[in-house]
Amino acid sequence: MSVHHVEAVMGTSISIDLVDTHDRALVDRLVEWFHHVDEVFSPYKETSPITRIGRGEATDEELTDEILEVLERCDELADDSDGVFDVWNLPSPNGTRFDPCGYVKGWSVQRAAEMVAAEGVRDFCLNAGGDVVLSGRNREGEEWRVGVRHPHDAQHVALVLHGEGPLAVATSGTYERGAHIVDPRRGEAVTELASVTVVGPSIAEADAYATTVFAMGLDGLEWLARHEGYEAAVITHDMRLLATPGMAAYR
Amino acid sequence: MSNLPPPTPRKPIDPLIQQRVANLRRNQSAAEAPAPAARQKPVGRRVKPARASKVASLALSAITTVGLAGVFAHSSQAEGAGTLTLATTADATAATTATTAATAGDTAASSTDSTATTTATVDTTAATTATTATSGQIADGTYVGQASSNRWGTVQVQAVYSGGQLVDVQILSYPDGDRKSVQINQRALPTLIDEAITAQSADVDTVSGATYTSRSYTESLQSAIDAALAASGLA
């Protein structure tokens, strides 16, 4: 009794792995949800509400509760990160400076996980382009095992985390040695971090936090440590591992 | 996609959005005509209340955001590419995007140390009322930034200039007694684990971190999953 589906949507690949159910209709609803999110939140679509908001063309009717929820949370994240995570200050594919993709993906997966849990499904795994939500246990009735992509080798994992759900795991990285992100404080490219993995209760937050820590560099670990319930593991380009103390529980 | 819908009558929108849109337009016009004066940021908005050396993080905010754009770019590629694009290729594109944006000059960020210093200077000037427009150099002295509040409390710093250079940043107000600080004190800071990370082919249920994201890959994977489920009598 299980169902596993992979859907190409939102510019990525979303894997839906429901262990203790055979509910195809639920999978269909999840797929429908992700396509809905794509329609509403894609900055690539000329007529999406997000593009229209970025251009100042959106009307009141277009600002639905879900859009306002995302905007509000993005504002909180911008405050929380002192502007490092700021969806209103990004070069957007639609030519504006507004691109909430960095929050929307994790948020949509978190919503999907809540939809699955509401149906009484206990054991499942959702993976949206590397953003992972786990619940309960895996097919063998054991703790879920999540590989963290090796920063320099897409074919291998560098780290294995395990735990019983609910649990979210997000990883951020450029996977390019010598990324050209410059830290003006030192006048040199930020090359110290190859990838940042954040573990915590919500994938919406974990994803945004991983992106933020990656952008902050090693100082970001200290910032992350302020967030109750969230742990981080950082892999440096010279392949050393740094982690917040609580990460030990997942290794 | 040029078949835009007919223009709809504009209706009043949420004040928050209006403010955002106003900011957005300002940013856009700043990008088109990048005069230094047009780059002023909201006063005191992004002063980072950490070590004094972190003052340049004003500029870092801008550059890391550009970097974020690169990171985001790969998570939101135009869909339906139809060709097999490995994640590493997409990531390289993302990195290039970040580089291009960083050098395009539409943000305050720059790739050299000296310019970065200048950027920080400009930002700090925006947060004070220093009259330096005629001399082109910050007059020596101490400049007090406006108090900036976030959910944790109020932060205020002052900047000390000497020889036109920012030489010190002093924290005037910082929410020491807030929940944030308490949490930091209660938890040990991240530590370097004495462990080299190596590539491994472990038995895992799923993988975190961008892997392959193309439609072709997805379809192929789905068919493999379906085959595996069928072979296991689970389909």
CSV table of C-alpha atoms in Angstrom, one decimal:
chain,number,residue,atom,x,y,z
A,1,MET,CA,0.0,0.0,0.0
A,2,SER,CA,1.8,3.0,-1.3
A,3,VAL,CA,1.9,5.5,-4.1
A,4,HIS,CA,4.8,7.3,-5.6
A,5,HIS,CA,4.5,10.0,-8.3
A,6,VAL,CA,7.0,12.5,-9.8
A,7,GLU,CA,5.7,15.7,-11.4
A,8,ALA,CA,7.6,18.3,-13.5
A,9,VAL,CA,6.2,21.6,-12.3
A,10,MET,CA,7.4,24.9,-10.9
A,11,GLY,CA,10.6,24.6,-12.9
A,12,THR,CA,11.7,21.6,-10.9
A,13,SER,CA,10.9,18.0,-10.2
A,14,ILE,CA,8.5,17.2,-7.4
A,15,SER,CA,8.5,13.7,-5.9
A,16,ILE,CA,5.4,12.5,-3.9
A,17,ASP,CA,6.0,9.3,-2.0
A,18,LEU,CA,3.1,8.3,0.2
A,19,VAL,CA,3.8,5.1,2.1
A,20,ASP,CA,0.7,4.2,4.1
A,21,THR,CA,-2.0,5.0,1.5
A,22,HIS,CA,-3.0,4.1,-2.0
A,23,ASP,CA,-5.0,7.3,-2.4
A,24,ARG,CA,-4.4,8.3,-6.1
A,25,ALA,CA,-6.9,11.1,-5.7
A,26,LEU,CA,-4.8,12.7,-3.0
A,27,VAL,CA,-1.8,12.6,-5.4
A,28,ASP,CA,-3.9,14.3,-8.0
A,29,ARG,CA,-4.9,17.0,-5.6
A,30,LEU,CA,-1.2,17.6,-4.7
A,31,VAL,CA,-0.3,17.8,-8.4
A,32,GLU,CA,-3.1,20.2,-9.0
A,33,TRP,CA,-1.9,22.3,-6.0
A,34,PHE,CA,1.6,22.6,-7.3
A,35,HIS,CA,0.4,23.6,-10.8
A,36,HIS,CA,-1.9,26.2,-9.1
A,37,VAL,CA,1.1,27.6,-7.2
A,38,ASP,CA,3.1,27.8,-10.5
A,39,GLU,CA,0.3,29.7,-12.2
A,40,VAL,CA,-0.1,32.2,-9.3
A,41,PHE,CA,3.5,32.7,-8.2
A,42,SER,CA,5.7,32.2,-11.2
A,43,PRO,CA,7.7,35.3,-12.1
A,44,TYR,CA,8.2,33.8,-15.5
A,45,LYS,CA,4.6,34.1,-16.5
A,46,GLU,CA,3.6,37.5,-18.0
A,47,THR,CA,0.1,37.5,-16.5
A,48,SER,CA,0.8,35.8,-13.1
A,49,PRO,CA,-0.4,37.8,-10.1
A,50,ILE,CA,3.3,37.9,-8.9
A,51,THR,CA,4.4,39.5,-12.2
A,52,ARG,CA,1.6,42.0,-12.0
A,53,ILE,CA,2.3,42.8,-8.4
A,54,GLY,CA,6.0,43.4,-9.3
A,55,ARG,CA,4.8,45.8,-12.0
A,56,GLY,CA,2.4,47.5,-9.7
A,57,GLU,CA,-0.6,46.4,-11.8
A,58,ALA,CA,-2.3,44.1,-9.4
A,59,THR,CA,-5.7,44.9,-8.2
A,60,ASP,CA,-7.2,44.2,-4.7
A,61,GLU,CA,-9.0,41.2,-6.1
A,62,GLU,CA,-5.8,39.6,-7.2
A,63,LEU,CA,-4.2,39.9,-3.7
A,64,THR,CA,-5.6,36.6,-2.4
A,65,ASP,CA,-5.1,35.4,1.1
A,66,GLU,CA,-2.4,33.0,0.0
A,67,ILE,CA,-0.5,35.8,-1.8
A,68,LEU,CA,-0.8,38.1,1.2
A,69,GLU,CA,0.3,35.2,3.5
A,70,VAL,CA,3.5,34.8,1.4
A,71,LEU,CA,4.2,38.5,1.2
A,72,GLU,CA,3.8,38.9,4.9
A,73,ARG,CA,6.1,36.0,5.7
A,74,CYS,CA,8.7,37.3,3.1
A,75,ASP,CA,8.6,40.7,4.9
A,76,GLU,CA,9.2,39.0,8.3
A,77,LEU,CA,12.1,37.0,6.8
A,78,ALA,CA,13.6,40.3,5.4
A,79,ASP,CA,13.5,41.8,8.8
A,80,ASP,CA,14.8,38.7,10.5
A,81,SER,CA,17.8,38.5,8.1
A,82,ASP,CA,18.5,42.3,8.1
A,83,GLY,CA,17.6,42.4,4.4
A,84,VAL,CA,19.7,39.5,3.3
A,85,PHE,CA,16.6,37.6,2.3
A,86,ASP,CA,14.6,40.2,0.5
A,87,VAL,CA,12.3,39.1,-2.3
A,88,TRP,CA,11.7,42.7,-3.2
A,89,ASN,CA,15.2,43.3,-4.1
A,90,LEU,CA,16.1,40.6,-6.6
A,91,PRO,CA,16.4,40.7,-10.4
A,92,SER,CA,13.3,38.9,-11.4
A,93,PRO,CA,12.9,37.0,-14.7
A,94,ASN,CA,10.0,39.4,-15.5
A,95,GLY,CA,12.2,42.4,-15.4
A,96,THR,CA,11.0,43.7,-12.0
A,97,ARG,CA,12.9,43.5,-8.7
A,98,PHE,CA,10.3,41.3,-7.1
A,99,ASP,CA,10.8,37.5,-7.1
A,100,PRO,CA,9.4,35.5,-4.2
A,101,CYS,CA,10.4,32.1,-5.6
A,102,GLY,CA,13.0,31.6,-2.8
A,103,TYR,CA,10.1,31.4,-0.4
A,104,VAL,CA,7.3,30.0,-2.5
A,105,LYS,CA,8.8,26.6,-3.3
A,106,GLY,CA,9.3,25.7,0.4
A,107,TRP,CA,6.0,27.2,1.4
A,108,SER,CA,4.1,25.2,-1.3
A,109,VAL,CA,5.7,22.0,-0.2
A,110,GLN,CA,4.8,22.7,3.4
A,111,ARG,CA,1.2,23.3,2.4
A,112,ALA,CA,1.2,20.1,0.5
A,113,ALA,CA,2.5,18.2,3.5
A,114,GLU,CA,-0.3,19.6,5.5
A,115,MET,CA,-2.8,18.5,2.9
A,116,VAL,CA,-1.4,14.9,3.1
A,117,ALA,CA,-1.4,14.9,6.9
A,118,ALA,CA,-5.0,16.1,7.0
A,119,GLU,CA,-6.0,13.0,5.1
A,120,GLY,CA,-4.6,10.8,7.9
A,121,VAL,CA,-1.6,9.7,6.0
A,122,ARG,CA,1.2,9.3,8.5
A,123,ASP,CA,4.2,8.0,6.5
A,124,PHE,CA,5.3,10.1,3.5
A,125,CYS,CA,8.1,12.0,1.8
A,126,LEU,CA,7.8,15.0,-0.4
A,127,ASN,CA,10.8,16.2,-2.3
A,128,ALA,CA,10.6,19.4,-4.4
A,129,GLY,CA,13.9,19.9,-6.2
A,130,GLY,CA,15.9,19.0,-3.1
A,131,ASP,CA,13.5,20.5,-0.5
A,132,VAL,CA,12.4,17.5,1.5
A,133,VAL,CA,9.5,17.0,3.9
A,134,LEU,CA,9.4,13.8,5.9
A,135,SER,CA,6.6,12.4,8.0
A,136,GLY,CA,6.5,9.2,10.1
A,137,ARG,CA,8.8,6.4,8.8
A,138,ASN,CA,9.9,4.9,5.5
A,139,ARG,CA,8.7,1.8,3.7
A,140,GLU,CA,10.7,-0.4,5.9
A,141,GLY,CA,9.2,1.1,9.0
A,142,GLU,CA,12.6,2.7,9.8
A,143,GLU,CA,13.6,6.3,10.2
A,144,TRP,CA,13.9,8.2,6.9
A,145,ARG,CA,17.4,8.5,5.5
A,146,VAL,CA,18.1,11.7,3.7
A,147,GLY,CA,21.2,12.1,1.6
A,148,VAL,CA,22.7,15.6,1.3
A,149,ARG,CA,24.0,16.1,-2.2
A,150,HIS,CA,27.8,16.1,-2.5
A,151,PRO,CA,28.6,19.8,-3.5
A,152,HIS,CA,31.1,18.7,-6.1
A,153,ASP,CA,29.5,15.5,-7.3
A,154,ALA,CA,25.8,15.3,-8.2
A,155,GLN,CA,26.1,11.5,-8.3
A,156,HIS,CA,26.9,11.1,-4.7
A,157,VAL,CA,25.9,12.3,-1.3
A,158,ALA,CA,28.2,13.9,1.2
A,159,LEU,CA,26.2,13.4,4.3
A,160,VAL,CA,23.3,11.2,5.5
A,161,LEU,CA,20.8,12.5,7.9
A,162,HIS,CA,18.1,10.4,9.5
A,163,GLY,CA,15.1,10.9,11.6
A,164,GLU,CA,11.5,10.3,12.1
A,165,GLY,CA,9.1,12.8,10.7
A,166,PRO,CA,7.7,15.4,10.9
A,167,LEU,CA,11.0,16.8,9.6
A,168,ALA,CA,12.1,19.2,6.9
A,169,VAL,CA,15.5,19.2,5.2
A,170,ALA,CA,16.6,21.9,2.7
A,171,THR,CA,20.0,22.4,1.1
A,172,SER,CA,21.3,25.5,-0.6
A,173,GLY,CA,24.4,25.7,-2.7
A,174,THR,CA,25.8,26.8,-6.0
A,175,TYR,CA,27.7,23.5,-6.5
A,176,GLU,CA,30.3,25.5,-8.4
A,177,ARG,CA,33.8,25.9,-7.0
A,178,GLY,CA,34.7,29.6,-6.7
A,179,ALA,CA,31.2,31.0,-7.0
A,180,HIS,CA,31.3,34.7,-7.9
A,181,ILE,CA,29.3,36.0,-5.0
A,182,VAL,CA,31.5,38.8,-3.5
A,183,ASP,CA,31.6,39.7,0.1
A,184,PRO,CA,32.4,43.4,0.2
A,185,ARG,CA,33.7,43.1,3.7
A,186,ARG,CA,36.7,41.2,2.4
A,187,GLY,CA,36.5,42.1,-1.2
A,188,GLU,CA,36.7,38.5,-2.2
A,189,ALA,CA,34.3,35.9,-3.5
A,190,VAL,CA,32.4,33.9,-0.9
A,191,THR,CA,33.9,30.5,-1.6
A,192,GLU,CA,34.0,29.2,1.9
A,193,LEU,CA,30.6,27.5,1.8
A,194,ALA,CA,29.9,24.8,-0.7
A,195,SER,CA,26.4,24.0,0.6
A,196,VAL,CA,24.2,24.7,3.6
A,197,THR,CA,21.7,22.2,4.9
A,198,VAL,CA,19.0,23.2,7.3
A,199,VAL,CA,16.8,20.8,9.3
A,200,GLY,CA,13.7,21.8,11.2
A,201,PRO,CA,10.0,21.5,11.6
A,202,SER,CA,8.8,23.5,8.5
A,203,ILE,CA,10.3,23.3,5.0
A,204,ALA,CA,9.0,26.8,4.3
A,205,GLU,CA,11.4,28.1,6.9
A,206,ALA,CA,14.2,25.6,6.4
A,207,ASP,CA,14.4,26.5,2.7
A,208,ALA,CA,14.5,30.2,3.3
A,209,TYR,CA,17.0,29.8,6.2
A,210,ALA,CA,19.3,27.6,4.1
A,211,THR,CA,19.3,30.2,1.3
A,212,THR,CA,20.0,33.0,3.9
A,213,VAL,CA,22.8,31.2,5.7
A,214,PHE,CA,24.4,30.4,2.3
A,215,ALA,CA,24.3,34.1,1.4
A,216,MET,CA,25.6,35.2,4.8
A,217,GLY,CA,28.6,32.8,4.8
A,218,LEU,CA,29.9,31.3,8.0
A,219,ASP,CA,28.4,34.1,10.0
A,220,GLY,CA,25.1,32.8,8.9
A,221,LEU,CA,25.5,29.8,11.3
A,222,GLU,CA,25.4,32.1,14.2
A,223,TRP,CA,22.3,33.7,12.8
A,224,LEU,CA,20.7,30.3,12.3
A,225,ALA,CA,21.4,29.3,15.8
A,226,ARG,CA,18.9,31.9,17.0
A,227,HIS,CA,16.0,30.0,15.4
A,228,GLU,CA,14.5,27.5,17.8
A,229,GLY,CA,14.1,24.1,16.4
A,230,TYR,CA,16.3,24.6,13.4
A,231,GLU,CA,19.8,23.1,12.9
A,232,ALA,CA,22.3,23.6,10.2
A,233,ALA,CA,25.1,21.6,8.6
A,234,VAL,CA,27.6,23.5,6.4
A,235,ILE,CA,30.0,21.9,4.0
A,236,THR,CA,33.0,24.1,3.1
A,237,HIS,CA,34.7,23.9,-0.3
A,238,ASP,CA,37.6,22.1,1.3
A,239,MET,CA,35.0,19.5,2.3
A,240,ARG,CA,34.9,20.1,6.0
A,241,LEU,CA,31.7,19.9,8.0
A,242,LEU,CA,30.4,22.5,10.4
A,243,ALA,CA,27.2,22.1,12.2
A,244,THR,CA,25.1,23.5,15.0
A,245,PRO,CA,25.2,21.2,18.0
A,246,GLY,CA,21.7,19.9,17.6
A,247,MET,CA,22.5,18.5,14.2
A,248,ALA,CA,24.1,15.5,16.0
A,249,ALA,CA,20.6,14.2,16.7
A,250,TYR,CA,20.2,13.6,13.0
A,251,ARG,CA,23.4,11.9,12.2
B,1,MET,CA,3.9,35.6,-24.8
B,2,SER,CA,2.7,38.9,-26.2
B,3,ASN,CA,-1.0,38.2,-25.9
B,4,LEU,CA,-1.4,40.3,-22.8
B,5,PRO,CA,-5.0,40.8,-21.6
B,6,PRO,CA,-6.7,44.1,-22.3
B,7,PRO,CA,-5.8,46.7,-19.6
B,8,THR,CA,-8.0,46.5,-16.6
B,9,PRO,CA,-9.1,49.6,-14.7
B,10,ARG,CA,-6.7,50.2,-11.8
B,11,LYS,CA,-8.2,49.8,-8.4
B,12,PRO,CA,-6.7,50.9,-5.2
B,13,ILE,CA,-4.5,48.3,-3.7
B,14,ASP,CA,-3.3,47.4,-0.3
B,15,PRO,CA,-1.2,50.3,1.3
B,16,LEU,CA,1.6,47.8,2.0
B,17,ILE,CA,1.7,46.8,-1.7
B,18,GLN,CA,1.5,50.4,-2.7
B,19,GLN,CA,4.5,51.2,-0.6
B,20,ARG,CA,6.3,48.2,-2.1
B,21,VAL,CA,5.4,49.2,-5.6
B,22,ALA,CA,6.6,52.7,-4.9
B,23,ASN,CA,9.9,51.4,-3.6
B,24,LEU,CA,10.1,49.1,-6.6
B,25,ARG,CA,9.6,52.0,-9.1
B,26,ARG,CA,12.3,53.9,-7.3
B,27,ASN,CA,14.7,51.0,-7.6
B,28,GLN,CA,13.9,50.7,-11.2
B,29,SER,CA,14.5,54.3,-12.0
B,30,ALA,CA,17.7,54.1,-9.9
B,31,ALA,CA,18.8,51.2,-12.1
B,32,GLU,CA,18.1,53.2,-15.3
B,33,ALA,CA,19.9,56.3,-14.1
B,34,PRO,CA,22.4,55.1,-11.5
B,35,ALA,CA,23.3,58.4,-10.0
B,36,PRO,CA,24.7,57.9,-6.5
B,37,ALA,CA,22.1,60.1,-5.0
B,38,ALA,CA,19.4,57.8,-6.3
B,39,ARG,CA,20.7,54.9,-4.4
B,40,GLN,CA,19.8,56.0,-1.0
B,41,LYS,CA,18.3,53.2,1.0
B,42,PRO,CA,15.6,53.5,3.6
B,43,VAL,CA,17.3,55.2,6.5
B,44,GLY,CA,18.8,52.8,9.0
B,45,ARG,CA,16.8,50.0,7.6
B,46,ARG,CA,19.6,47.5,7.3
B,47,VAL,CA,22.2,48.4,9.9
B,48,LYS,CA,23.4,45.1,11.1
B,49,PRO,CA,24.0,45.2,14.8
B,50,ALA,CA,27.0,43.0,15.1
B,51,ARG,CA,30.7,43.4,15.3
B,52,ALA,CA,32.0,46.8,14.2
B,53,SER,CA,33.7,45.2,11.2
B,54,LYS,CA,30.3,44.3,10.0
B,55,VAL,CA,29.4,47.8,8.9
B,56,ALA,CA,30.1,46.9,5.3
B,57,SER,CA,27.4,44.4,5.6
B,58,LEU,CA,25.2,47.2,4.4
B,59,ALA,CA,26.8,46.6,1.1
B,60,LEU,CA,26.8,42.9,1.7
B,61,SER,CA,23.0,43.0,1.9
B,62,ALA,CA,22.9,44.2,-1.6
B,63,ILE,CA,25.4,41.8,-3.0
B,64,THR,CA,24.2,38.7,-1.2
B,65,THR,CA,20.8,39.5,-2.5
B,66,VAL,CA,22.2,39.4,-5.9
B,67,GLY,CA,23.7,36.1,-5.0
B,68,LEU,CA,20.4,34.9,-3.8
B,69,ALA,CA,18.9,35.7,-7.2
B,70,GLY,CA,21.4,33.3,-8.6
B,71,VAL,CA,20.5,30.6,-6.1
B,72,PHE,CA,16.8,31.2,-6.7
B,73,ALA,CA,17.2,31.2,-10.4
B,74,HIS,CA,17.9,27.5,-10.6
B,75,SER,CA,14.8,26.7,-8.5
B,76,SER,CA,12.6,28.5,-10.9
B,77,GLN,CA,13.8,27.8,-14.4
B,78,ALA,CA,11.4,28.3,-17.2
B,79,GLU,CA,9.4,25.1,-17.3
B,80,GLY,CA,9.0,22.7,-20.2
B,81,ALA,CA,12.6,23.1,-21.5
B,82,GLY,CA,12.2,19.7,-23.0
B,83,THR,CA,15.9,18.9,-23.0
B,84,LEU,CA,17.9,17.0,-20.5
B,85,THR,CA,19.5,19.7,-18.4
B,86,LEU,CA,21.6,18.5,-15.5
B,87,ALA,CA,21.4,20.4,-12.3
B,88,THR,CA,25.0,21.3,-12.5
B,89,THR,CA,24.5,23.1,-15.7
B,90,ALA,CA,21.6,25.0,-14.3
B,91,ASP,CA,23.6,26.0,-11.3
B,92,ALA,CA,26.4,27.2,-13.5
B,93,THR,CA,23.9,29.4,-15.2
B,94,ALA,CA,22.7,30.6,-11.9
B,95,ALA,CA,26.2,31.5,-10.9
B,96,THR,CA,26.7,33.4,-14.1
B,97,THR,CA,23.5,35.3,-13.5
B,98,ALA,CA,24.7,36.3,-10.1
B,99,THR,CA,28.0,37.5,-11.6
B,100,THR,CA,26.3,39.4,-14.4
B,101,ALA,CA,23.9,41.1,-12.0
B,102,ALA,CA,26.7,41.9,-9.6
B,103,THR,CA,28.7,43.7,-12.3
B,104,ALA,CA,25.7,45.2,-14.1
B,105,GLY,CA,25.8,48.2,-11.8
B,106,ASP,CA,22.1,48.2,-10.9
B,107,THR,CA,22.9,47.5,-7.3
B,108,ALA,CA,25.3,49.2,-5.0
B,109,ALA,CA,27.5,46.1,-4.9
B,110,SER,CA,30.8,45.7,-6.6
B,111,SER,CA,33.5,43.1,-7.0
B,112,THR,CA,36.5,45.0,-5.7
B,113,ASP,CA,37.4,45.8,-2.2
B,114,SER,CA,37.9,49.5,-2.7
B,115,THR,CA,34.6,50.0,-4.4
B,116,ALA,CA,32.9,47.9,-1.7
B,117,THR,CA,34.3,50.4,0.8
B,118,THR,CA,32.9,53.2,-1.2
B,119,THR,CA,29.5,51.5,-1.3
B,120,ALA,CA,29.5,51.2,2.5
B,121,THR,CA,30.4,54.8,2.6
B,122,VAL,CA,27.5,55.8,0.4
B,123,ASP,CA,25.1,53.8,2.4
B,124,THR,CA,26.2,55.3,5.7
B,125,THR,CA,26.0,58.7,4.2
B,126,ALA,CA,22.4,58.0,3.3
B,127,ALA,CA,21.7,57.2,6.9
B,128,THR,CA,23.1,60.5,8.1
B,129,THR,CA,22.9,64.1,7.1
B,130,ALA,CA,26.5,64.6,6.3
B,131,THR,CA,27.0,67.4,3.9
B,132,THR,CA,29.7,66.0,1.6
B,133,ALA,CA,28.2,66.5,-1.8
B,134,THR,CA,30.6,69.3,-2.7
B,135,SER,CA,33.8,67.9,-1.4
B,136,GLY,CA,33.2,64.3,-2.7
B,137,GLN,CA,34.7,63.0,0.5
B,138,ILE,CA,33.1,62.2,3.8
B,139,ALA,CA,34.1,64.8,6.4
B,140,ASP,CA,35.9,63.5,9.4
B,141,GLY,CA,33.7,63.0,12.3
B,142,THR,CA,31.2,60.8,14.0
B,143,TYR,CA,27.8,60.2,12.4
B,144,VAL,CA,24.9,58.9,14.3
B,145,GLY,CA,22.5,56.7,12.5
B,146,GLN,CA,18.8,56.7,13.0
B,147,ALA,CA,17.4,54.1,15.4
B,148,SER,CA,16.0,51.2,13.6
B,149,SER,CA,13.6,48.9,15.2
B,150,ASN,CA,12.9,45.3,14.4
B,151,ARG,CA,11.0,42.7,16.2
B,152,TRP,CA,13.8,42.2,18.7
B,153,GLY,CA,14.1,45.8,19.7
B,154,THR,CA,15.9,48.9,18.6
B,155,VAL,CA,19.3,49.1,17.1
B,156,GLN,CA,21.4,52.3,16.7
B,157,VAL,CA,24.9,52.7,15.6
B,158,GLN,CA,27.3,55.6,14.9
B,159,ALA,CA,30.0,55.6,12.2
B,160,VAL,CA,33.4,57.3,12.7
B,161,TYR,CA,35.2,58.7,9.6
B,162,SER,CA,38.8,59.7,9.3
B,163,GLY,CA,40.5,60.7,6.1
B,164,GLY,CA,37.3,60.0,4.2
B,165,GLN,CA,37.4,56.4,5.3
B,166,LEU,CA,35.1,54.6,7.6
B,167,VAL,CA,37.3,53.6,10.5
B,168,ASP,CA,34.9,52.5,13.2
B,169,VAL,CA,31.3,51.6,13.9
B,170,GLN,CA,30.1,51.9,17.4
B,171,ILE,CA,26.9,50.2,18.7
B,172,LEU,CA,24.8,52.8,20.6
B,173,SER,CA,21.8,50.6,21.2
B,174,TYR,CA,21.3,46.9,20.8
B,175,PRO,CA,18.5,44.8,22.2
B,176,ASP,CA,20.8,42.8,24.6
B,177,GLY,CA,18.0,41.5,26.7
B,178,ASP,CA,16.0,40.1,23.9
B,179,ARG,CA,15.0,36.6,23.2
B,180,LYS,CA,17.5,36.3,20.4
B,181,SER,CA,20.5,37.0,22.6
B,182,VAL,CA,19.2,34.6,25.3
B,183,GLN,CA,18.9,31.9,22.8
B,184,ILE,CA,22.4,32.5,21.6
B,185,ASN,CA,23.8,32.3,25.1
B,186,GLN,CA,21.9,29.1,25.8
B,187,ARG,CA,23.1,27.3,22.8
B,188,ALA,CA,26.7,26.6,22.0
B,189,LEU,CA,27.8,28.2,18.7
B,190,PRO,CA,28.4,26.0,15.7
B,191,THR,CA,31.5,24.0,15.9
B,192,LEU,CA,33.9,22.5,13.4
B,193,ILE,CA,33.4,18.8,13.4
B,194,ASP,CA,36.6,17.0,13.1
B,195,GLU,CA,35.6,15.2,10.0
B,196,ALA,CA,36.4,15.2,6.3
B,197,ILE,CA,33.4,14.8,4.1
B,198,THR,CA,33.7,12.4,1.3
B,199,ALA,CA,31.5,11.3,-1.6
B,200,GLN,CA,29.5,8.2,-0.7
B,201,SER,CA,26.9,6.1,-2.3
B,202,ALA,CA,24.7,5.6,0.7
B,203,ASP,CA,21.4,3.8,0.9
B,204,VAL,CA,19.1,6.8,1.3
B,205,ASP,CA,15.4,7.3,0.8
B,206,THR,CA,15.7,10.8,-0.8
B,207,VAL,CA,18.3,13.5,-1.5
B,208,SER,CA,18.3,17.1,-0.3
B,209,GLY,CA,19.9,19.6,-2.6
B,210,ALA,CA,19.2,20.3,-6.2
B,211,THR,CA,19.7,17.3,-8.3
B,212,TYR,CA,18.2,16.8,-11.7
B,213,THR,CA,15.2,19.0,-12.5
B,214,SER,CA,14.4,18.6,-16.1
B,215,ARG,CA,11.1,17.3,-17.5
B,216,SER,CA,12.9,14.5,-19.3
B,217,TYR,CA,14.6,13.5,-16.1
B,218,THR,CA,11.3,13.6,-14.2
B,219,GLU,CA,9.6,11.4,-16.8
B,220,SER,CA,12.4,9.0,-16.9
B,221,LEU,CA,12.5,8.8,-13.1
B,222,GLN,CA,8.7,8.3,-13.0
B,223,SER,CA,8.9,5.5,-15.4
B,224,ALA,CA,11.7,3.8,-13.4
B,225,ILE,CA,9.6,4.2,-10.3
B,226,ASP,CA,6.6,2.8,-11.9
B,227,ALA,CA,8.6,-0.2,-13.2
B,228,ALA,CA,10.2,-0.7,-9.8
B,229,LEU,CA,6.8,-0.6,-8.1
B,230,ALA,CA,5.3,-3.0,-10.7
B,231,ALA,CA,8.2,-5.4,-10.3
B,232,SER,CA,7.7,-5.4,-6.6
B,233,GLY,CA,4.0,-6.0,-6.9
B,234,LEU,CA,3.3,-2.6,-5.4
B,235,ALA,CA,1.8,-0.8,-8.4
